[in-house]
Each structure stands twice: as C-alpha cells, then as structure tokens.
Amino acid sequence: MKVLIGCPTSFHKEYCLKEYSEAVKALNYDVLLVDNSPNDDYFNKIKKLNLNVIKGPYFGGALDRIINSRNILREYVLEKNYDYLFSLEQ
C-alpha cells in the first residue's frame, strides 16, 4: 500500500514547523507539503528540514491558496500511483 502524507502550508504555520516535521518523519510514509507563501523564505526553511515540498502559487485569498494546493497534492498522488492521500494538517 502506497500512502502520501500531504498538506498545504504557508509561512503562517512556521511556529509549529519543527514539531510537525519531527512528527511526520516518525510516521515513515512519504511526505509532501505544498507551500503557498508569497515568497520562497518558508519553502527554503521546509527544505532545510529535509521535507519534500513543492512551491505552489500565492493567491490573495486563503481559500484559493488551500484549494489550489490540495489540487496539486491530488494530481501528485494520481501521477505517482499512490493508493491514499492522508491529509495531516499543520
């Protein structure tokens, strides 16, 4: 069974990034975050923690950012033939 743990994220969640990183790594599944922050600062912090991350587009509204990021995760799961996407929010 192939499972991806995925989550949209942005710089708003930086306060818990370290703890989140440690927790998802302990689950021993593939992890992918989609950063929808307005610049690359948070993306680079995620990379430094050795988490897989994709840079998604920034939209002015939070709902648009979340919808787009979830669609990126869905497409990734389908492309890579995962059986499940487990959305584990930050």
PDB file of N, CA and C in Angstrom, residues 6-79:
ATOM      1  N   GLY A   6       0.176  14.463   2.960  1.00  0.00           N
ATOM      2  CA  GLY A   6       0.281  15.746   2.286  1.00  0.00           C
ATOM      3  C   GLY A   6      -0.401  16.851   3.057  1.00  0.00           C
ATOM      4  N   CYS A   7       0.059  18.090   2.787  1.00  0.00           N
ATOM      5  CA  CYS A   7      -0.523  19.225   3.484  1.00  0.00           C
ATOM      6  C   CYS A   7      -0.194  20.524   2.760  1.00  0.00           C
ATOM      7  N   PRO A   8      -1.213  21.359   2.530  1.00  0.00           N
ATOM      8  CA  PRO A   8      -0.926  22.728   2.112  1.00  0.00           C
ATOM      9  C   PRO A   8      -0.322  23.467   3.307  1.00  0.00           C
ATOM     10  N   THR A   9       0.570  24.372   3.056  1.00  0.00           N
ATOM     11  CA  THR A   9       1.168  25.122   4.158  1.00  0.00           C
ATOM     12  C   THR A   9       1.582  26.508   3.689  1.00  0.00           C
ATOM     13  N   SER A  10       1.862  27.359   4.656  1.00  0.00           N
ATOM     14  CA  SER A  10       2.370  28.698   4.364  1.00  0.00           C
ATOM     15  C   SER A  10       3.138  29.201   5.577  1.00  0.00           C
ATOM     16  N   PHE A  11       3.736  30.341   5.419  1.00  0.00           N
ATOM     17  CA  PHE A  11       4.549  30.922   6.492  1.00  0.00           C
ATOM     18  C   PHE A  11       3.749  31.127   7.775  1.00  0.00           C
ATOM     19  N   HIS A  12       2.445  31.129   7.689  1.00  0.00           N
ATOM     20  CA  HIS A  12       1.604  31.282   8.881  1.00  0.00           C
ATOM     21  C   HIS A  12       1.806  30.132   9.868  1.00  0.00           C
ATOM     22  N   LYS A  13       2.278  29.003   9.386  1.00  0.00           N
ATOM     23  CA  LYS A  13       2.458  27.805  10.224  1.00  0.00           C
ATOM     24  C   LYS A  13       3.903  27.597  10.672  1.00  0.00           C
ATOM     25  N   GLU A  14       4.727  28.599  10.492  1.00  0.00           N
ATOM     26  CA  GLU A  14       6.138  28.466  10.856  1.00  0.00           C
ATOM     27  C   GLU A  14       6.333  28.155  12.345  1.00  0.00           C
ATOM     28  N   TYR A  15       5.441  28.627  13.172  1.00  0.00           N
ATOM     29  CA  TYR A  15       5.561  28.432  14.621  1.00  0.00           C
ATOM     30  C   TYR A  15       5.583  26.956  15.020  1.00  0.00           C
ATOM     31  N   CYS A  16       5.031  26.073  14.175  1.00  0.00           N
ATOM     32  CA  CYS A  16       4.983  24.650  14.531  1.00  0.00           C
ATOM     33  C   CYS A  16       5.721  23.768  13.523  1.00  0.00           C
ATOM     34  N   LEU A  17       6.501  24.362  12.642  1.00  0.00           N
ATOM     35  CA  LEU A  17       7.159  23.593  11.581  1.00  0.00           C
ATOM     36  C   LEU A  17       8.095  22.520  12.125  1.00  0.00           C
ATOM     37  N   LYS A  18       8.903  22.851  13.092  1.00  0.00           N
ATOM     38  CA  LYS A  18       9.868  21.883  13.626  1.00  0.00           C
ATOM     39  C   LYS A  18       9.151  20.664  14.220  1.00  0.00           C
ATOM     40  N   GLU A  19       8.136  20.915  15.028  1.00  0.00           N
ATOM     41  CA  GLU A  19       7.391  19.826  15.666  1.00  0.00           C
ATOM     42  C   GLU A  19       6.641  18.990  14.624  1.00  0.00           C
ATOM     43  N   TYR A  20       6.040  19.666  13.652  1.00  0.00           N
ATOM     44  CA  TYR A  20       5.322  18.967  12.589  1.00  0.00           C
ATOM     45  C   TYR A  20       6.290  18.084  11.806  1.00  0.00           C
ATOM     46  N   SER A  21       7.442  18.621  11.468  1.00  0.00           N
ATOM     47  CA  SER A  21       8.453  17.887  10.717  1.00  0.00           C
ATOM     48  C   SER A  21       8.852  16.608  11.451  1.00  0.00           C
ATOM     49  N   GLU A  22       9.136  16.728  12.719  1.00  0.00           N
ATOM     50  CA  GLU A  22       9.536  15.568  13.516  1.00  0.00           C
ATOM     51  C   GLU A  22       8.422  14.521  13.570  1.00  0.00           C
ATOM     52  N   ALA A  23       7.199  14.980  13.721  1.00  0.00           N
ATOM     53  CA  ALA A  23       6.068  14.055  13.837  1.00  0.00           C
ATOM     54  C   ALA A  23       5.813  13.298  12.533  1.00  0.00           C
ATOM     55  N   VAL A  24       5.810  13.996  11.400  1.00  0.00           N
ATOM     56  CA  VAL A  24       5.517  13.294  10.140  1.00  0.00           C
ATOM     57  C   VAL A  24       6.661  12.380   9.715  1.00  0.00           C
ATOM     58  N   LYS A  25       7.883  12.759  10.019  1.00  0.00           N
ATOM     59  CA  LYS A  25       9.013  11.880   9.698  1.00  0.00           C
ATOM     60  C   LYS A  25       8.933  10.581  10.492  1.00  0.00           C
ATOM     61  N   ALA A  26       8.429  10.641  11.709  1.00  0.00           N
ATOM     62  CA  ALA A  26       8.314   9.455  12.563  1.00  0.00           C
ATOM     63  C   ALA A  26       7.273   8.459  12.044  1.00  0.00           C
ATOM     64  N   LEU A  27       6.383   8.909  11.165  1.00  0.00           N
ATOM     65  CA  LEU A  27       5.338   8.029  10.628  1.00  0.00           C
ATOM     66  C   LEU A  27       5.862   7.090   9.541  1.00  0.00           C
ATOM     67  N   ASN A  28       7.017   7.383   8.974  1.00  0.00           N
ATOM     68  CA  ASN A  28       7.659   6.536   7.953  1.00  0.00           C
ATOM     69  C   ASN A  28       6.816   6.338   6.693  1.00  0.00           C
ATOM     70  N   TYR A  29       6.171   7.397   6.264  1.00  0.00           N
ATOM     71  CA  TYR A  29       5.485   7.425   4.975  1.00  0.00           C
ATOM     72  C   TYR A  29       6.070   8.572   4.162  1.00  0.00           C
ATOM     73  N   ASP A  30       5.782   8.580   2.881  1.00  0.00           N
ATOM     74  CA  ASP A  30       6.188   9.699   2.041  1.00  0.00           C
ATOM     75  C   ASP A  30       5.420  10.948   2.477  1.00  0.00           C
ATOM     76  N   VAL A  31       6.113  12.072   2.467  1.00  0.00           N
ATOM     77  CA  VAL A  31       5.513  13.340   2.882  1.00  0.00           C
ATOM     78  C   VAL A  31       5.725  14.361   1.770  1.00  0.00           C
ATOM     79  N   LEU A  32       4.696  15.161   1.512  1.00  0.00           N
ATOM     80  CA  LEU A  32       4.809  16.250   0.561  1.00  0.00           C
ATOM     81  C   LEU A  32       4.003  17.437   1.067  1.00  0.00           C
ATOM     82  N   LEU A  33       4.673  18.567   1.212  1.00  0.00           N
ATOM     83  CA  LEU A  33       3.999  19.812   1.567  1.00  0.00           C
ATOM     84  C   LEU A  33       3.933  20.695   0.332  1.00  0.00           C
ATOM     85  N   VAL A  34       2.877  21.483   0.237  1.00  0.00           N
ATOM     86  CA  VAL A  34       2.752  22.466  -0.839  1.00  0.00           C
ATOM     87  C   VAL A  34       2.746  23.834  -0.178  1.00  0.00           C
ATOM     88  N   ASP A  35       3.838  24.564  -0.364  1.00  0.00           N
ATOM     89  CA  ASP A  35       3.970  25.899   0.227  1.00  0.00           C
ATOM     90  C   ASP A  35       3.333  26.936  -0.684  1.00  0.00           C
ATOM     91  N   ASN A  36       2.345  27.642  -0.146  1.00  0.00           N
ATOM     92  CA  ASN A  36       1.676  28.675  -0.930  1.00  0.00           C
ATOM     93  C   ASN A  36       1.932  30.067  -0.363  1.00  0.00           C
ATOM     94  N   SER A  37       3.099  30.257   0.222  1.00  0.00           N
ATOM     95  CA  SER A  37       3.510  31.561   0.747  1.00  0.00           C
ATOM     96  C   SER A  37       3.851  32.509  -0.407  1.00  0.00           C
ATOM     97  N   PRO A  38       3.864  33.815  -0.144  1.00  0.00           N
ATOM     98  CA  PRO A  38       4.125  34.777  -1.221  1.00  0.00           C
ATOM     99  C   PRO A  38       5.571  34.802  -1.716  1.00  0.00           C
ATOM    100  N   ASN A  39       6.522  34.241  -0.953  1.00  0.00           N
ATOM    101  CA  ASN A  39       7.918  34.210  -1.408  1.00  0.00           C
ATOM    102  C   ASN A  39       8.516  32.848  -1.061  1.00  0.00           C
ATOM    103  N   ASP A  40       9.817  32.682  -1.278  1.00  0.00           N
ATOM    104  CA  ASP A  40      10.472  31.377  -1.078  1.00  0.00           C
ATOM    105  C   ASP A  40      11.080  31.183   0.308  1.00  0.00           C
ATOM    106  N   ASP A  41      10.945  32.120   1.208  1.00  0.00           N
ATOM    107  CA  ASP A  41      11.580  32.013   2.522  1.00  0.00           C
ATOM    108  C   ASP A  41      11.131  30.769   3.285  1.00  0.00           C
ATOM    109  N   TYR A  42       9.834  30.566   3.384  1.00  0.00           N
ATOM    110  CA  TYR A  42       9.309  29.418   4.128  1.00  0.00           C
ATOM    111  C   TYR A  42       9.607  28.109   3.395  1.00  0.00           C
ATOM    112  N   PHE A  43       9.510  28.123   2.088  1.00  0.00           N
ATOM    113  CA  PHE A  43       9.862  26.970   1.259  1.00  0.00           C
ATOM    114  C   PHE A  43      11.280  26.509   1.592  1.00  0.00           C
ATOM    115  N   ASN A  44      12.206  27.440   1.674  1.00  0.00           N
ATOM    116  CA  ASN A  44      13.600  27.101   1.978  1.00  0.00           C
ATOM    117  C   ASN A  44      13.765  26.563   3.393  1.00  0.00           C
ATOM    118  N   LYS A  45      12.989  27.054   4.335  1.00  0.00           N
ATOM    119  CA  LYS A  45      13.038  26.521   5.708  1.00  0.00           C
ATOM    120  C   LYS A  45      12.546  25.084   5.743  1.00  0.00           C
ATOM    121  N   ILE A  46      11.515  24.794   4.982  1.00  0.00           N
ATOM    122  CA  ILE A  46      10.996  23.425   4.915  1.00  0.00           C
ATOM    123  C   ILE A  46      12.046  22.506   4.309  1.00  0.00           C
ATOM    124  N   LYS A  47      12.685  22.937   3.222  1.00  0.00           N
ATOM    125  CA  LYS A  47      13.731  22.141   2.576  1.00  0.00           C
ATOM    126  C   LYS A  47      14.875  21.836   3.540  1.00  0.00           C
ATOM    127  N   LYS A  48      15.247  22.815   4.374  1.00  0.00           N
ATOM    128  CA  LYS A  48      16.346  22.610   5.325  1.00  0.00           C
ATOM    129  C   LYS A  48      16.029  21.528   6.348  1.00  0.00           C
ATOM    130  N   LEU A  49      14.749  21.264   6.557  1.00  0.00           N
ATOM    131  CA  LEU A  49      14.344  20.205   7.481  1.00  0.00           C
ATOM    132  C   LEU A  49      14.200  18.854   6.778  1.00  0.00           C
ATOM    133  N   ASN A  50      14.641  18.793   5.521  1.00  0.00           N
ATOM    134  CA  ASN A  50      14.605  17.560   4.721  1.00  0.00           C
ATOM    135  C   ASN A  50      13.193  17.011   4.528  1.00  0.00           C
ATOM    136  N   LEU A  51      12.248  17.916   4.326  1.00  0.00           N
ATOM    137  CA  LEU A  51      10.896  17.519   3.950  1.00  0.00           C
ATOM    138  C   LEU A  51      10.702  17.817   2.474  1.00  0.00           C
ATOM    139  N   ASN A  52       9.965  16.958   1.803  1.00  0.00           N
ATOM    140  CA  ASN A  52       9.640  17.219   0.406  1.00  0.00           C
ATOM    141  C   ASN A  52       8.620  18.346   0.345  1.00  0.00           C
ATOM    142  N   VAL A  53       8.884  19.297  -0.538  1.00  0.00           N
ATOM    143  CA  VAL A  53       7.997  20.457  -0.653  1.00  0.00           C
ATOM    144  C   VAL A  53       7.958  20.914  -2.104  1.00  0.00           C
ATOM    145  N   ILE A  54       6.777  21.341  -2.508  1.00  0.00           N
ATOM    146  CA  ILE A  54       6.559  21.935  -3.821  1.00  0.00           C
ATOM    147  C   ILE A  54       6.105  23.367  -3.577  1.00  0.00           C
ATOM    148  N   LYS A  55       6.562  24.279  -4.402  1.00  0.00           N
ATOM    149  CA  LYS A  55       6.127  25.678  -4.303  1.00  0.00           C
ATOM    150  C   LYS A  55       4.851  25.838  -5.121  1.00  0.00           C
ATOM    151  N   GLY A  56       3.776  26.164  -4.439  1.00  0.00           N
ATOM    152  CA  GLY A  56       2.512  26.438  -5.112  1.00  0.00           C
ATOM    153  C   GLY A  56       2.344  27.938  -5.303  1.00  0.00           C
ATOM    154  N   PRO A  57       1.373  28.332  -6.119  1.00  0.00           N
ATOM    155  CA  PRO A  57       1.155  29.763  -6.345  1.00  0.00           C
ATOM    156  C   PRO A  57       0.527  30.445  -5.141  1.00  0.00           C
ATOM    157  N   TYR A  58       0.805  31.714  -5.030  1.00  0.00           N
ATOM    158  CA  TYR A  58       0.217  32.539  -3.971  1.00  0.00           C
ATOM    159  C   TYR A  58      -1.000  33.257  -4.535  1.00  0.00           C
ATOM    160  N   PHE A  59      -2.103  33.184  -3.818  1.00  0.00           N
ATOM    161  CA  PHE A  59      -3.315  33.925  -4.148  1.00  0.00           C
ATOM    162  C   PHE A  59      -3.661  34.810  -2.955  1.00  0.00           C
ATOM    163  N   GLY A  60      -4.330  35.913  -3.199  1.00  0.00           N
ATOM    164  CA  GLY A  60      -4.695  36.835  -2.134  1.00  0.00           C
ATOM    165  C   GLY A  60      -5.609  36.237  -1.084  1.00  0.00           C
ATOM    166  N   GLY A  61      -6.481  35.333  -1.492  1.00  0.00           N
ATOM    167  CA  GLY A  61      -7.410  34.719  -0.543  1.00  0.00           C
ATOM    168  C   GLY A  61      -6.925  33.369  -0.057  1.00  0.00           C
ATOM    169  N   ALA A  62      -7.055  33.119   1.243  1.00  0.00           N
ATOM    170  CA  ALA A  62      -6.593  31.856   1.828  1.00  0.00           C
ATOM    171  C   ALA A  62      -7.308  30.651   1.220  1.00  0.00           C
ATOM    172  N   LEU A  63      -8.597  30.771   0.976  1.00  0.00           N
ATOM    173  CA  LEU A  63      -9.345  29.656   0.413  1.00  0.00           C
ATOM    174  C   LEU A  63      -8.803  29.266  -0.965  1.00  0.00           C
ATOM    175  N   ASP A  64      -8.482  30.246  -1.789  1.00  0.00           N
ATOM    176  CA  ASP A  64      -7.906  29.958  -3.112  1.00  0.00           C
ATOM    177  C   ASP A  64      -6.561  29.261  -2.987  1.00  0.00           C
ATOM    178  N   ARG A  65      -5.743  29.670  -2.023  1.00  0.00           N
ATOM    179  CA  ARG A  65      -4.435  29.030  -1.818  1.00  0.00           C
ATOM    180  C   ARG A  65      -4.615  27.569  -1.402  1.00  0.00           C
ATOM    181  N   ILE A  66      -5.540  27.329  -0.483  1.00  0.00           N
ATOM    182  CA  ILE A  66      -5.754  25.970   0.022  1.00  0.00           C
ATOM    183  C   ILE A  66      -6.311  25.069  -1.075  1.00  0.00           C
ATOM    184  N   ILE A  67      -7.296  25.543  -1.804  1.00  0.00           N
ATOM    185  CA  ILE A  67      -7.886  24.744  -2.887  1.00  0.00           C
ATOM    186  C   ILE A  67      -6.827  24.378  -3.923  1.00  0.00           C
ATOM    187  N   ASN A  68      -6.040  25.355  -4.343  1.00  0.00           N
ATOM    188  CA  ASN A  68      -5.011  25.097  -5.342  1.00  0.00           C
ATOM    189  C   ASN A  68      -3.978  24.109  -4.819  1.00  0.00           C
ATOM    190  N   SER A  69      -3.556  24.277  -3.583  1.00  0.00           N
ATOM    191  CA  SER A  69      -2.556  23.374  -3.002  1.00  0.00           C
ATOM    192  C   SER A  69      -3.084  21.954  -2.881  1.00  0.00           C
ATOM    193  N   ARG A  70      -4.334  21.802  -2.504  1.00  0.00           N
ATOM    194  CA  ARG A  70      -4.932  20.456  -2.420  1.00  0.00           C
ATOM    195  C   ARG A  70      -5.037  19.817  -3.804  1.00  0.00           C
ATOM    196  N   ASN A  71      -5.330  20.614  -4.803  1.00  0.00           N
ATOM    197  CA  ASN A  71      -5.373  20.081  -6.165  1.00  0.00           C
ATOM    198  C   ASN A  71      -3.998  19.633  -6.633  1.00  0.00           C
ATOM    199  N   ILE A  72      -2.954  20.356  -6.240  1.00  0.00           N
ATOM    200  CA  ILE A  72      -1.582  19.939  -6.557  1.00  0.00           C
ATOM    201  C   ILE A  72      -1.279  18.597  -5.901  1.00  0.00           C
ATOM    202  N   LEU A  73      -1.667  18.440  -4.644  1.00  0.00           N
ATOM    203  CA  LEU A  73      -1.457  17.169  -3.943  1.00  0.00           C
ATOM    204  C   LEU A  73      -2.227  16.037  -4.620  1.00  0.00           C
ATOM    205  N   ARG A  74      -3.470  16.298  -5.002  1.00  0.00           N
ATOM    206  CA  ARG A  74      -4.291  15.286  -5.661  1.00  0.00           C
ATOM    207  C   ARG A  74      -3.648  14.841  -6.968  1.00  0.00           C
ATOM    208  N   GLU A  75      -3.190  15.796  -7.769  1.00  0.00           N
ATOM    209  CA  GLU A  75      -2.536  15.456  -9.032  1.00  0.00           C
ATOM    210  C   GLU A  75      -1.266  14.647  -8.796  1.00  0.00           C
ATOM    211  N   TYR A  76      -0.501  15.001  -7.785  1.00  0.00           N
ATOM    212  CA  TYR A  76       0.737  14.288  -7.455  1.00  0.00           C
ATOM    213  C   TYR A  76       0.426  12.827  -7.103  1.00  0.00           C
ATOM    214  N   VAL A  77      -0.602  12.631  -6.280  1.00  0.00           N
ATOM    215  CA  VAL A  77      -0.996  11.282  -5.870  1.00  0.00           C
ATOM    216  C   VAL A  77      -1.390  10.446  -7.089  1.00  0.00           C
ATOM    217  N   LEU A  78      -2.145  11.038  -7.981  1.00  0.00           N
ATOM    218  CA  LEU A  78      -2.571  10.316  -9.185  1.00  0.00           C
ATOM    219  C   LEU A  78      -1.396  10.018 -10.112  1.00  0.00           C
ATOM    220  N   GLU A  79      -0.512  10.997 -10.309  1.00  0.00           N
ATOM    221  CA  GLU A  79       0.662  10.803 -11.178  1.00  0.00           C
ATOM    222  C   GLU A  79       1.599   9.728 -10.667  1.00  0.00           C
TER     223      GLU A  79
END
